[in-house]
Coordinates of N, CA and C in Angstrom, one line a residue:
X946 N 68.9 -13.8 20.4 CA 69.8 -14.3 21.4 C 69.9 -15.8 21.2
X947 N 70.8 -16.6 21.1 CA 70.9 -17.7 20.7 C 70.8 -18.3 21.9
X948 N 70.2 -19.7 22.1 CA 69.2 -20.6 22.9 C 70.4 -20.6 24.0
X949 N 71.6 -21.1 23.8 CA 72.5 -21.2 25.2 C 72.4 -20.1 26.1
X950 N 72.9 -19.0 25.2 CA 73.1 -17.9 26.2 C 71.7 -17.7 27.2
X951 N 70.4 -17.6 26.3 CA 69.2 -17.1 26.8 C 69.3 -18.3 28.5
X952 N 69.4 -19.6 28.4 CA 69.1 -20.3 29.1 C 70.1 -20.0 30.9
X953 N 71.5 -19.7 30.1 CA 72.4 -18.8 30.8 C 71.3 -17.9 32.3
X954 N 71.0 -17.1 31.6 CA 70.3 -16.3 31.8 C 69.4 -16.4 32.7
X955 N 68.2 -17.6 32.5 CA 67.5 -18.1 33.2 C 67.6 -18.8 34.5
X956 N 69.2 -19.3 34.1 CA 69.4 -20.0 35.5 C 70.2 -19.3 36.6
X957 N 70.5 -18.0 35.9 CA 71.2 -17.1 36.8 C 70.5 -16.4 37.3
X958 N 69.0 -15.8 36.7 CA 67.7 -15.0 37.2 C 67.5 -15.9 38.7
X959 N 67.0 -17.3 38.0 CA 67.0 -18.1 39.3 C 67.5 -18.4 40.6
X960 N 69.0 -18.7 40.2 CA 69.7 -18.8 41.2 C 69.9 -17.2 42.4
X961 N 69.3 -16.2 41.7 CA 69.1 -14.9 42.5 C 68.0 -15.0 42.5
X962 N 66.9 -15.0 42.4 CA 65.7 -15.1 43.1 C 65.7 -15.2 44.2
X963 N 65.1 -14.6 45.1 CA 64.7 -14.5 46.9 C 63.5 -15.2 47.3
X964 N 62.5 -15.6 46.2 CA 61.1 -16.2 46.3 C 61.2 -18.2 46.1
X965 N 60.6 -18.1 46.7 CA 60.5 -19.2 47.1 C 59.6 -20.1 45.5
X966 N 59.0 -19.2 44.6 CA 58.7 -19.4 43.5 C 58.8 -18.4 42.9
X967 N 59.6 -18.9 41.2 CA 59.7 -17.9 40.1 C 59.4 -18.6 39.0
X968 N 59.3 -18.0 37.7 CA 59.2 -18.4 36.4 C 59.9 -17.7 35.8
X969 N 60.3 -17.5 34.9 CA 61.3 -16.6 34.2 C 60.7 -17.2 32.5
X970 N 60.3 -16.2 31.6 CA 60.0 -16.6 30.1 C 58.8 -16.1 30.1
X971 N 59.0 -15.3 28.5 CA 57.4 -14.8 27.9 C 56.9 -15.8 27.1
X972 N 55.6 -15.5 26.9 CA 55.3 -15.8 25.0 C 54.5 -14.6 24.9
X973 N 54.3 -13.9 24.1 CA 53.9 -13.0 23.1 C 52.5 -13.6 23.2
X974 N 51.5 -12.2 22.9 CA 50.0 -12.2 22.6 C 50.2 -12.6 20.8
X975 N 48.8 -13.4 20.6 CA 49.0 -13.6 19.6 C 47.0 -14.1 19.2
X976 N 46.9 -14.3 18.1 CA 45.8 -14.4 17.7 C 44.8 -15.7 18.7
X977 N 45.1 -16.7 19.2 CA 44.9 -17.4 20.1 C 45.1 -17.3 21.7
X978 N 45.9 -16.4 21.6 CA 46.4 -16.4 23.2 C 47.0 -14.7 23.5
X979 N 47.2 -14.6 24.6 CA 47.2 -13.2 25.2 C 48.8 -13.5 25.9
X980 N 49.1 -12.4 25.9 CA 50.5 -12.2 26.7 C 50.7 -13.1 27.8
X981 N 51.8 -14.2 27.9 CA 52.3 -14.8 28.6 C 53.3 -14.7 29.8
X982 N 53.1 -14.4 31.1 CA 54.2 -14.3 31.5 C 54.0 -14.6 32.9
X983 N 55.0 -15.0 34.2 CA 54.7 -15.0 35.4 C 55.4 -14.1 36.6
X984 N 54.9 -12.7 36.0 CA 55.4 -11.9 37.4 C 54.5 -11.7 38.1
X985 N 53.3 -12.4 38.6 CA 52.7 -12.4 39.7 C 52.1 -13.8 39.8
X986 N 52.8 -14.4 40.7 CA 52.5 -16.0 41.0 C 51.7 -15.9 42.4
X987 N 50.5 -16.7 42.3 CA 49.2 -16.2 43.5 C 48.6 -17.5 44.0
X988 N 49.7 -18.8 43.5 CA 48.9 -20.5 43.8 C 49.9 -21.2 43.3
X989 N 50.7 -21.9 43.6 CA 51.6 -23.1 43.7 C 51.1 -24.3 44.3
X990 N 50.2 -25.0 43.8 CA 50.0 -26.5 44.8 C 50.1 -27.6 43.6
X991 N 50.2 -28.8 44.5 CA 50.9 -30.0 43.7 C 50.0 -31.1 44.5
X992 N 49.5 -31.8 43.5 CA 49.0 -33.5 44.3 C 49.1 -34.3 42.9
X993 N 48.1 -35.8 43.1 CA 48.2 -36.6 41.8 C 46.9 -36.8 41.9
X994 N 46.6 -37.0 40.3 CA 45.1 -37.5 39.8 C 45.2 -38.4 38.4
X995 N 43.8 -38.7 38.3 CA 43.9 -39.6 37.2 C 44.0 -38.3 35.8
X996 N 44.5 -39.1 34.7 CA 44.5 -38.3 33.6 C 43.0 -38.7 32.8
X997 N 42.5 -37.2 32.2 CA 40.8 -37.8 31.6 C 41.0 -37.6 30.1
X998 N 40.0 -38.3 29.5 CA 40.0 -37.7 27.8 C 39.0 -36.8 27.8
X999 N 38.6 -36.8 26.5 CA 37.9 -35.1 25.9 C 37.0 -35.6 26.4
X1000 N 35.7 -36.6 26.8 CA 34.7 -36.7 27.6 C 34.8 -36.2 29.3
X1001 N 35.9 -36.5 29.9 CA 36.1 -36.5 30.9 C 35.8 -37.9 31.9
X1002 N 36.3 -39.1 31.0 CA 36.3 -40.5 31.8 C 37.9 -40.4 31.8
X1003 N 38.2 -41.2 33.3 CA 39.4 -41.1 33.6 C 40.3 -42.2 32.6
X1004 N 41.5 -42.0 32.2 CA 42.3 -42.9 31.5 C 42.7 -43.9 32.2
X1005 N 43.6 -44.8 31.8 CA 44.5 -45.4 32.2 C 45.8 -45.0 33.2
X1006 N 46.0 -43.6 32.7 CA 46.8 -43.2 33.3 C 46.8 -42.0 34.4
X1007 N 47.8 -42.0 35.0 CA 47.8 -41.1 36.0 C 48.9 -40.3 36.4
X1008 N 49.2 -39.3 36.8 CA 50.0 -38.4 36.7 C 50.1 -37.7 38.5
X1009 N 51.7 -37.3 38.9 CA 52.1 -36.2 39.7 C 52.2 -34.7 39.2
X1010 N 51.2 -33.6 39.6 CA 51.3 -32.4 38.7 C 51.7 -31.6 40.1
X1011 N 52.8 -30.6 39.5 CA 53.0 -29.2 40.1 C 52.1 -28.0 38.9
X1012 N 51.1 -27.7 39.8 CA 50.1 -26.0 38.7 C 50.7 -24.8 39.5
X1013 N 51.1 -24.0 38.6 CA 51.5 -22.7 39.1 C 50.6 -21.9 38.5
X1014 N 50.0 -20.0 38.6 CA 49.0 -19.9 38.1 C 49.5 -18.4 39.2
X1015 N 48.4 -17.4 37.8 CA 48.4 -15.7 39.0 C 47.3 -15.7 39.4
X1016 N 46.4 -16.7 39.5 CA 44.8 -16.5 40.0 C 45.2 -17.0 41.8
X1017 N 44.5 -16.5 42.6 CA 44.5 -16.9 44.3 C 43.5 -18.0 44.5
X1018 N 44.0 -19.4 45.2 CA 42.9 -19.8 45.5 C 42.9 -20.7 44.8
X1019 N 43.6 -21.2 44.2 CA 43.6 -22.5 42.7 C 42.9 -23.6 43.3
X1020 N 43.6 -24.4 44.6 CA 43.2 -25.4 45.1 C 41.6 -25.4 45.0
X1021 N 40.7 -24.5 46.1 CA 39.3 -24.2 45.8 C 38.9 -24.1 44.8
X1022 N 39.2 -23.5 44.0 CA 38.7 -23.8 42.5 C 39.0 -24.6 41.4
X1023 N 39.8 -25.6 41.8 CA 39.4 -26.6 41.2 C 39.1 -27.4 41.6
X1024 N 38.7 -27.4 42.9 CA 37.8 -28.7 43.7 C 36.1 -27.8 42.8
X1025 N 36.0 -26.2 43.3 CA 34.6 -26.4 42.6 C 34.3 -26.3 41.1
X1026 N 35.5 -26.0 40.3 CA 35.0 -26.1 38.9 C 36.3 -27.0 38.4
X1027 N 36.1 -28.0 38.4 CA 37.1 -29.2 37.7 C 37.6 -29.0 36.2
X1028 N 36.9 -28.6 35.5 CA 37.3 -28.0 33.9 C 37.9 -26.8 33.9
X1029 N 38.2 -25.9 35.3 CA 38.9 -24.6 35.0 C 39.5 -24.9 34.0
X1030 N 40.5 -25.2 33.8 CA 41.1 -25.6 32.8 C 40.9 -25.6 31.1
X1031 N 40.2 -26.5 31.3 CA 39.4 -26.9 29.8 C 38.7 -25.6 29.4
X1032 N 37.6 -25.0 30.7 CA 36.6 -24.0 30.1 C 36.6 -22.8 31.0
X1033 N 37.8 -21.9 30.5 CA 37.8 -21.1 32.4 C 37.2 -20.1 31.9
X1034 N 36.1 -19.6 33.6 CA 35.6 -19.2 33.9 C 35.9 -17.4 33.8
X1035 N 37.5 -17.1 34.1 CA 38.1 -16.4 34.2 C 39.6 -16.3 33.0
X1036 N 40.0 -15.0 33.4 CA 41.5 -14.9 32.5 C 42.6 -15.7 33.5
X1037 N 43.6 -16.0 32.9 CA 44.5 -16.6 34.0 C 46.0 -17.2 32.6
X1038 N 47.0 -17.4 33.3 CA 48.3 -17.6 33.1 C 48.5 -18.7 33.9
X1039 N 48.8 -19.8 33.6 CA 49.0 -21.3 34.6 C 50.0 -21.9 33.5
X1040 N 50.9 -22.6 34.8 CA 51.9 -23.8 34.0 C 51.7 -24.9 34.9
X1041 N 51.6 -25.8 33.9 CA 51.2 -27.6 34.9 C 52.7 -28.1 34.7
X1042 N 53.0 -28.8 35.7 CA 54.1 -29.4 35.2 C 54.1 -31.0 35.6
X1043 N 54.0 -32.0 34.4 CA 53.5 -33.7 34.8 C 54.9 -34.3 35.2
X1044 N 54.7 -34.9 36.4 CA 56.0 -36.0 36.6 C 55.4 -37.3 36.7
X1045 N 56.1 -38.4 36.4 CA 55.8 -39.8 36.4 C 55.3 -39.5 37.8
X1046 N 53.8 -40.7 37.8 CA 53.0 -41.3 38.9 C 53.9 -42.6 39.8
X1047 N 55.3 -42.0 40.2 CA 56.1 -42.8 40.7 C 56.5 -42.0 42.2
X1048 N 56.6 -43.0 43.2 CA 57.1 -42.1 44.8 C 58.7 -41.7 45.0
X1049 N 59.7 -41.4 43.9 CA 60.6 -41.2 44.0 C 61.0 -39.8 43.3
X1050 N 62.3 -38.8 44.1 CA 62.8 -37.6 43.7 C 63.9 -37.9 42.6
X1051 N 64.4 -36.9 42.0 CA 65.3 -37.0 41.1 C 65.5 -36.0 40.2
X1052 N 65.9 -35.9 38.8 CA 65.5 -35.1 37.5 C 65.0 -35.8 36.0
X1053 N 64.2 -35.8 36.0 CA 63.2 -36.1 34.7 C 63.1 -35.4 33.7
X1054 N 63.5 -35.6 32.5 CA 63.4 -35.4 31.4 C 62.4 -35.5 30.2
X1055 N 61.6 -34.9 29.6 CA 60.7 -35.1 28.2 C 61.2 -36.1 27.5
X1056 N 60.4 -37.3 27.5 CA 60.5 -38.0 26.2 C 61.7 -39.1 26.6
X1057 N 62.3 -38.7 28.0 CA 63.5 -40.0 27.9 C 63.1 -41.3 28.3
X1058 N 63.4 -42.6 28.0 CA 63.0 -43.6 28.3 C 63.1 -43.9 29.9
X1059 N 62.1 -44.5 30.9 CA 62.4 -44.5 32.0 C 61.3 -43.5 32.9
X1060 N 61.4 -42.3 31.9 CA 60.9 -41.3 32.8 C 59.9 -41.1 31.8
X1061 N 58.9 -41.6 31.6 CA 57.6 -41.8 30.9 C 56.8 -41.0 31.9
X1062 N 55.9 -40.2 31.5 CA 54.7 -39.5 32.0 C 55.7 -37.9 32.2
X1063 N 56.2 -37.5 31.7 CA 57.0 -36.5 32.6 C 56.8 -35.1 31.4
X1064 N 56.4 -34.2 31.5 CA 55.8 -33.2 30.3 C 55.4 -32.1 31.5
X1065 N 54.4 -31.0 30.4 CA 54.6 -29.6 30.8 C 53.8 -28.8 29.8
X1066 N 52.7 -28.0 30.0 CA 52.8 -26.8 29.5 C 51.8 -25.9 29.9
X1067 N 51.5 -24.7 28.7 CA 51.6 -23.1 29.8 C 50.4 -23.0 28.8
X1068 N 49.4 -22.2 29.9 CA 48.3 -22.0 29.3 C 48.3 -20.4 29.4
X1069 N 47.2 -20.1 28.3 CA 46.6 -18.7 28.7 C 45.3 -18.6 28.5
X1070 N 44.7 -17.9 29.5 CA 42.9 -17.8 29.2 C 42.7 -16.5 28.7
X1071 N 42.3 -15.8 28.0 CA 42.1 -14.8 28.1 C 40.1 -15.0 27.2
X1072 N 39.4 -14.5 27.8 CA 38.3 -14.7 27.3 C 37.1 -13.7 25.8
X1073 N 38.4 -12.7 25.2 CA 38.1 -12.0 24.0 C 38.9 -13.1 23.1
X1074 N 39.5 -13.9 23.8 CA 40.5 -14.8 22.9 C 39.5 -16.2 22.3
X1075 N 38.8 -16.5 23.3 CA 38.0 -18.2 23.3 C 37.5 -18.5 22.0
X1076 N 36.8 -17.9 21.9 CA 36.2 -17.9 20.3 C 37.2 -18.5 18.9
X1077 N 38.4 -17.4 18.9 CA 39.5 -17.4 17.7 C 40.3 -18.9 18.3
X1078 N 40.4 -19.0 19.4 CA 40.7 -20.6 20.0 C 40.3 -22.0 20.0
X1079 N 38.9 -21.3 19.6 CA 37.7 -22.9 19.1 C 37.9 -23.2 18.0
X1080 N 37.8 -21.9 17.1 CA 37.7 -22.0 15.7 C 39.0 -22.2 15.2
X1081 N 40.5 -22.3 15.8 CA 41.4 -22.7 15.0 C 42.0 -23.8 15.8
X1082 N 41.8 -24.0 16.9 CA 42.6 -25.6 17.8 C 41.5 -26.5 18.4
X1083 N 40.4 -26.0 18.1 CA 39.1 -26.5 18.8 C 39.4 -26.9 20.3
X1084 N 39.9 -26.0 20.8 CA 40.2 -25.8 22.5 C 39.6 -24.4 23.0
X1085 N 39.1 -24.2 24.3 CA 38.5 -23.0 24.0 C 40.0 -22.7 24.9
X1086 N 41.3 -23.2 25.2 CA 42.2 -22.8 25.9 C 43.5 -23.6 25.0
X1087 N 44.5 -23.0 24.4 CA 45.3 -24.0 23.6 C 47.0 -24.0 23.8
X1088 N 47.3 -25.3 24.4 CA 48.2 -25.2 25.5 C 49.6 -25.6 24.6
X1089 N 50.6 -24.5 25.2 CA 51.9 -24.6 24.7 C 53.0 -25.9 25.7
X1090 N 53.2 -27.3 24.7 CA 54.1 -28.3 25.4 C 55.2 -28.2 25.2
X1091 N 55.7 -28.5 25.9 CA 57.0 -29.1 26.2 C 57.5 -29.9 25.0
X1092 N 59.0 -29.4 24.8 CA 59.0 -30.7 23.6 C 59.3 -31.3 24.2
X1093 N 59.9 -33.0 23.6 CA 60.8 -33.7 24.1 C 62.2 -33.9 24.0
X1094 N 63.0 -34.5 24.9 CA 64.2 -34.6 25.1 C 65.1 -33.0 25.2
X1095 N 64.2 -32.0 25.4 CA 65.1 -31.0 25.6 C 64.7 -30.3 27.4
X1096 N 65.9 -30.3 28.3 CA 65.3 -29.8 29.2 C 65.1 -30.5 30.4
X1097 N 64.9 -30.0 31.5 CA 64.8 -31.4 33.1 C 63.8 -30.6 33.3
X1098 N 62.9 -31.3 34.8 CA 62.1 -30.9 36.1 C 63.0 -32.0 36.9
X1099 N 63.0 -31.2 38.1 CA 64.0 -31.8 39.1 C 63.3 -31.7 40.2
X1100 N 62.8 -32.6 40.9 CA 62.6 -33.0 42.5 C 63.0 -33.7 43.6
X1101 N 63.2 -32.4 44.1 CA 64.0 -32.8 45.8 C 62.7 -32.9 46.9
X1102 N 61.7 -32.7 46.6 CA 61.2 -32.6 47.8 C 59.3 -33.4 47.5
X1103 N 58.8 -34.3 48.3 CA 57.4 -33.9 47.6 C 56.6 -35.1 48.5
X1104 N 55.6 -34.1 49.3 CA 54.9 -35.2 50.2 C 53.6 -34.6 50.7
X1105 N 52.9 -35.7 50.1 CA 51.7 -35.8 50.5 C 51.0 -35.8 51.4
X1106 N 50.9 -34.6 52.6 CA 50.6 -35.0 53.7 C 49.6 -33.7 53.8
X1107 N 49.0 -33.2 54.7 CA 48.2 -32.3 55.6 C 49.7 -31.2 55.6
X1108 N 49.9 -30.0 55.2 CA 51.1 -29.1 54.9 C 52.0 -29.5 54.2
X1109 N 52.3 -30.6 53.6 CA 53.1 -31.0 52.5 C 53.4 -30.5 52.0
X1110 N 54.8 -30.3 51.1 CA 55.3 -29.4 50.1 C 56.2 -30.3 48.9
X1111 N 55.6 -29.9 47.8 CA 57.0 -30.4 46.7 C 57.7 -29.0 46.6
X1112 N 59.3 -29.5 46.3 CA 60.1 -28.7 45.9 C 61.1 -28.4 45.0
X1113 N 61.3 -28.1 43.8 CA 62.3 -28.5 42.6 C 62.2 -27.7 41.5
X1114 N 63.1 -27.9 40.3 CA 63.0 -26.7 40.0 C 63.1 -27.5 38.5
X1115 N 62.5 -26.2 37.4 CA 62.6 -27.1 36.0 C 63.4 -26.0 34.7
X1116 N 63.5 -26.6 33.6 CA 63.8 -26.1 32.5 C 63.6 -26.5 31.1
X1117 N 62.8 -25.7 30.7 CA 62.0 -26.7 29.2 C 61.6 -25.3 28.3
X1118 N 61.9 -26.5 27.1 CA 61.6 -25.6 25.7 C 59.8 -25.7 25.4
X1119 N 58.9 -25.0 24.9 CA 58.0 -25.3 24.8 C 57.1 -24.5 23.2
X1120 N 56.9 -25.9 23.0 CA 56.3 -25.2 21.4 C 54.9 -24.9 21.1
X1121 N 54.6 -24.0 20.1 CA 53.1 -23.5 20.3 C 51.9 -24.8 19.4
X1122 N 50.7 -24.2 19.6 CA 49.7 -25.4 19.6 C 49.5 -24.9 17.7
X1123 N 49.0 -25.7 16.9 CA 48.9 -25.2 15.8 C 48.0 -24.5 15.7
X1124 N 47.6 -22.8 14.6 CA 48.5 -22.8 13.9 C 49.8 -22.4 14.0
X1125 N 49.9 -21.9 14.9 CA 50.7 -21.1 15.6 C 52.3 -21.5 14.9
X1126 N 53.7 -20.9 14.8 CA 54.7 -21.2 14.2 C 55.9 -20.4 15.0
X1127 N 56.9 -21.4 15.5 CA 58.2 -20.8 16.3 C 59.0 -21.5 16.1
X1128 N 60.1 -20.9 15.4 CA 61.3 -21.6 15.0 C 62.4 -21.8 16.0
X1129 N 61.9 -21.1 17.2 CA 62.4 -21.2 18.2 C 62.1 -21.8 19.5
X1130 N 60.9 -22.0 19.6 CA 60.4 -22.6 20.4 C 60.4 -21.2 22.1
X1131 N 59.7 -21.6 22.8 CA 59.9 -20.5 24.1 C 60.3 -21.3 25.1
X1132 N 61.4 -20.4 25.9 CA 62.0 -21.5 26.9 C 61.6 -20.8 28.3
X1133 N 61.2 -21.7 29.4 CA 60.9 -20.7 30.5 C 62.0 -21.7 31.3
X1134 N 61.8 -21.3 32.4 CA 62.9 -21.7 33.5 C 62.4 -21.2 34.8
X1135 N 62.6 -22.0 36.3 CA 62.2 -21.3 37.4 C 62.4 -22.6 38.2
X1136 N 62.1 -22.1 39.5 CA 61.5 -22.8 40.9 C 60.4 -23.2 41.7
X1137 N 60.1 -23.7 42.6 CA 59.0 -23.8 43.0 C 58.6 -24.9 44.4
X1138 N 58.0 -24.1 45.1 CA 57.7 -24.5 46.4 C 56.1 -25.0 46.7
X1139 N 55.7 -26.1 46.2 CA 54.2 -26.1 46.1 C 53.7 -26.6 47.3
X1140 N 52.3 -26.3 47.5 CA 51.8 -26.4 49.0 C 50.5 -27.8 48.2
X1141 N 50.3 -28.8 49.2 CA 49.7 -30.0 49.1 C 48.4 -29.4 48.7
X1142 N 47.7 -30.2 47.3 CA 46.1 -29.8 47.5 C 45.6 -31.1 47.6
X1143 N 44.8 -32.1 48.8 CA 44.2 -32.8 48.4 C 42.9 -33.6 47.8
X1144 N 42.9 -32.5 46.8 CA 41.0 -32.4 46.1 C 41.1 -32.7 44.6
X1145 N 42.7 -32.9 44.6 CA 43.0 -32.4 42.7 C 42.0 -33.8 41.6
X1146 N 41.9 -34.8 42.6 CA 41.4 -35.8 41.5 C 40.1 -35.8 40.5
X1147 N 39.8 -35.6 39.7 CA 38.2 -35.4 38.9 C 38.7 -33.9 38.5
X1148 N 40.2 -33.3 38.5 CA 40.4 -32.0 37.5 C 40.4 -32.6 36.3
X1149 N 40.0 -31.6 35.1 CA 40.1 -32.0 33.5 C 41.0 -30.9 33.2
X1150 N 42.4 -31.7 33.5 CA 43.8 -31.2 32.7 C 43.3 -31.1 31.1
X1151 N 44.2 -30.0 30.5 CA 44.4 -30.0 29.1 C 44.6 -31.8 28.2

């Protein structure tokens, strides 16, 4: 199916959706990673933290993330295991999605000037996988990004308060981690209603 139409597609899935959050897009099991997909979404929350390196000292920079994810309970677990991420514990399907560490709504783009910090991508844990995942991306989780300049995240809504909610919706191309090879890249598309976590800071994002 050629990239227009499929996208077609996605945003008409969306625009009929009844939930309050959806994802729409696979990726294929594959020698690093396990079947991709989000028909059961179980944790939508959103706050801001510092971004860390492969030690886990905080950078320079810092980021607004929406995590979507089929595990229940995200917020709690990653106040108690901060590397979920890096080293999970469990199998799991999660998409982060980064907006500039700025207090304003709008639509942000990958890679466009202006809207610096603004990216994306989709993980899979699966733990028969970890091993073939060290040994070829030296990740024991190896996350598919977002390219740039193709694609928005859009927010209308997003506050940090005691029941807070962001709200907006995105669309992005996302290519695999090497060795991995897609001449097409995978495109997901969706919505999303995230509920405030105030514990996110000291997580080790990808």
């Amino acid at each position: 199916m050629r990239k227009g139409g499929f996208l077609l597609l996605l945003l008409a899935a969306a625009a009929c959706g009844n939930n309050d959050n959806s994802v729409f897009g696979i990726i294929n099991e594959s020698t690093i990673s396990p079947f991709i997909s989000f028909e059961n979404i179980n944790s939508v929350i959103f706050g801001r933290l510092s971004l860390r390196d492969a030690a886990g000292n905080p950078t320079s920079d810092s980021a607004q993330v929406v995590l979507v994810t089929d595990r229940p309970g995200l917020c709690d677990k990653l106040k108690a295991t901060p590397d979920y991420f890096r080293n999970p514990p469990e199998a799991y399907v999660a998409l982060i999605l980064f907006l500039p560490p700025t207090d304003h709504l709008g639509t942000f783009i990958p890679g466009r000037p202006g809207d610096e910090g603004t990216g994306s991508e989709i993980l899979g844990s699966d733990p028969t996988k970890r091993q073939a995942s060290v040994d070829q991306t030296g990740l024991a989780v190896a996350p598919f990004k977002a390219v740039d300049t193709y694609g928005y995240i859009a927010l209308r809504d997003w506050s940090e308060s005691p029941g807070g909610e962001a709200v907006g919706s995105f669309n992005l191309q996302y290519g695999p981690p090497p060795p991995l090879i897609s001449t097409n890249g995978f495109i997901f598309g969706g919505k999303f209603k995230a509920t405030y976590c105030p514990t996110l800071e000291g997580t080790l994002l990808p």
